[in-house]
Amino acid sequence: MIPFNKPPLTGNEQKYVLQAIQSSKISGDGFFGKKCQTWFELKLGCLKTLLTPSCTAALEMAAILIDIQPGDEVIMPSYTFVSTANAFVLRGAKIVFVDIRPDTMNIDEAKIEEAITPNTKAIVPVHYAGVSCEMDAIMDIANRYGLFVVEDAAQGMMSKYKGKPLGTIGHLGAFSFHETKNYTSGGEGGLLLINDQRFLQRAEVVREKGTNRSQFFRGQVDKYTWVDVGSSYLPSELQAAFLWGQLEKANEINLNRLATWNAYHDLFKQLPLGECSLPTVPDNCQHNAHMFYIKLKNLDQRTQFIEHLKAHDISAVFHYIPLHSAPAGLSFTKFNGKDQHTTNESERLARLPIYFGMSAKEQSQVAKAVVEFFA
């Protein structure tokens, strides 16, 4: 069976994790944690990065930092992972969904402004499949209405919008290093990007359970104490050590995935797809080959497609069920305007296997099965 995903492994992860175990500091922000954060700050060109145990934790920190209060409204797409909404619901926010664009599966920037009310506090664009939302339009809206922008770039490491790395455009950005992502820190992991000077000092406090512990270790205070709200958002040094083994080969992983993505695209664009379609990457976006999907005619054909691949020992999967149709969505969210594309497009999409080190034989097996289905 060809799996849908294999977590990347470059060869040095085990060595670095052992080094971390043998060090005198394994609770986080040690040698490897600092190396990773420095790498991200240089690579992405942002003010500050903080490793977190997950992207969920990074989004929760963002909700605290922008001071989400009960009754605040946060605009985002319904076609996203539950953590995007949960992080703000936990602070008492009402989630306001708007429709997506059928071409990129990203939030429709033209639908955002009409969803804004006096209670709106933030916009959370989700860069689906590592392809950027239209950030110029989103930032323009946010600036005109005095709103915060938190980029959910969970799938977007190494992707860019008009030459600017995702996660660095809004006030805050969040990345995931879950095992299904292009880079992992051992199964789980995340990163918070801080692009606004106002959040620099408080972010460290929130991450350290609401204490000024980081300032204490820098010798800025003579003892540390509880000064703000916060939680345990500091990842283990073992996670950072594993991640460092991946970052050393970041470009190699990126190029390898892009080669597979391009091979799929070049072959499948010649197929008589009819009402089916391939991923769209706008000219102003540089993606990271996080995902390759095919959108089938409808839900029934997608089911047949996934079963066809399964019969050929290939694991293909669908993605999110829109959050506004989930049980919790009925309590914590509302959909502004018409759901013209979100549900319909989500029911068409099927994701093909793509991972670092995928062999030519595996790619050929997937391609052959896809071609057979459409034939």
C-alpha angles and dihedrals in degrees: 000000000000105000123225089236141009118193109243117256121184102177105254099073095090092049093050094045089053090050089052092049090052093048124093093245123055101146095086144278090061129130097304095039091056092045091054094047092048090049092053094046091052095040096045099032096226132143097249142348128201124192114228134188090252144349086257089061091049091052091047089053090050091053090053094045094054087047100239109197133189109284096027116129125224122195120216141135120278089220097082143090117288094248091068089065100029094060090063097035087059088063092050100262126150110230116224114198125202129189125273132235111255093218100058101012087233128128112288103245090201090063098052102079095055089055094057118109133169086271096056112118106167149005119224112196115193115211098216117209089356092294113129127243116233093278098176091061093043094050091047091055092046093050093048093051099035095245131152120240119212112185115215095207094161090137097032111082109141092012122121142199114211089339095310119115115247114254092037098078103067126055090266135010135198130204133188129222095184115146091260093059128090090258126027137192094212104303101320135034144119147194135222117210118204115202099162122074091218092071102045101095098033093051091064090049094049091048092052096057093273095304132121090235094132091056089049093055089050090053093245093124129028094227135009127237145166108287107154145003115290146128142218100294097147115111125218119268086237089066091050092049091053091047093050089060087058097044091056086064098034096125092045091052091047095050092046093053092045090053091055092044092050092047090054093046096048091052101041096046087069093057122102091247096167107185092359123096145196129228118292120220113187117227092248092056129083109197132199102222091248092151142010116202140170121210110218127205095265144329094286094053091046090055090050090048094052091046091049091054091045089055086056092051094257123130113218122167141190122231140224125356101220110265096227089066094051121099093249090046089067090060105038106029147046131200114231114213125346126335093227100150112006100081097030095050094043090057092054100050124101124175123219126213113275127159143142111285096018105164126235088243092055092047090049092051092052093045093049092052093048092049090049091053094054093041 
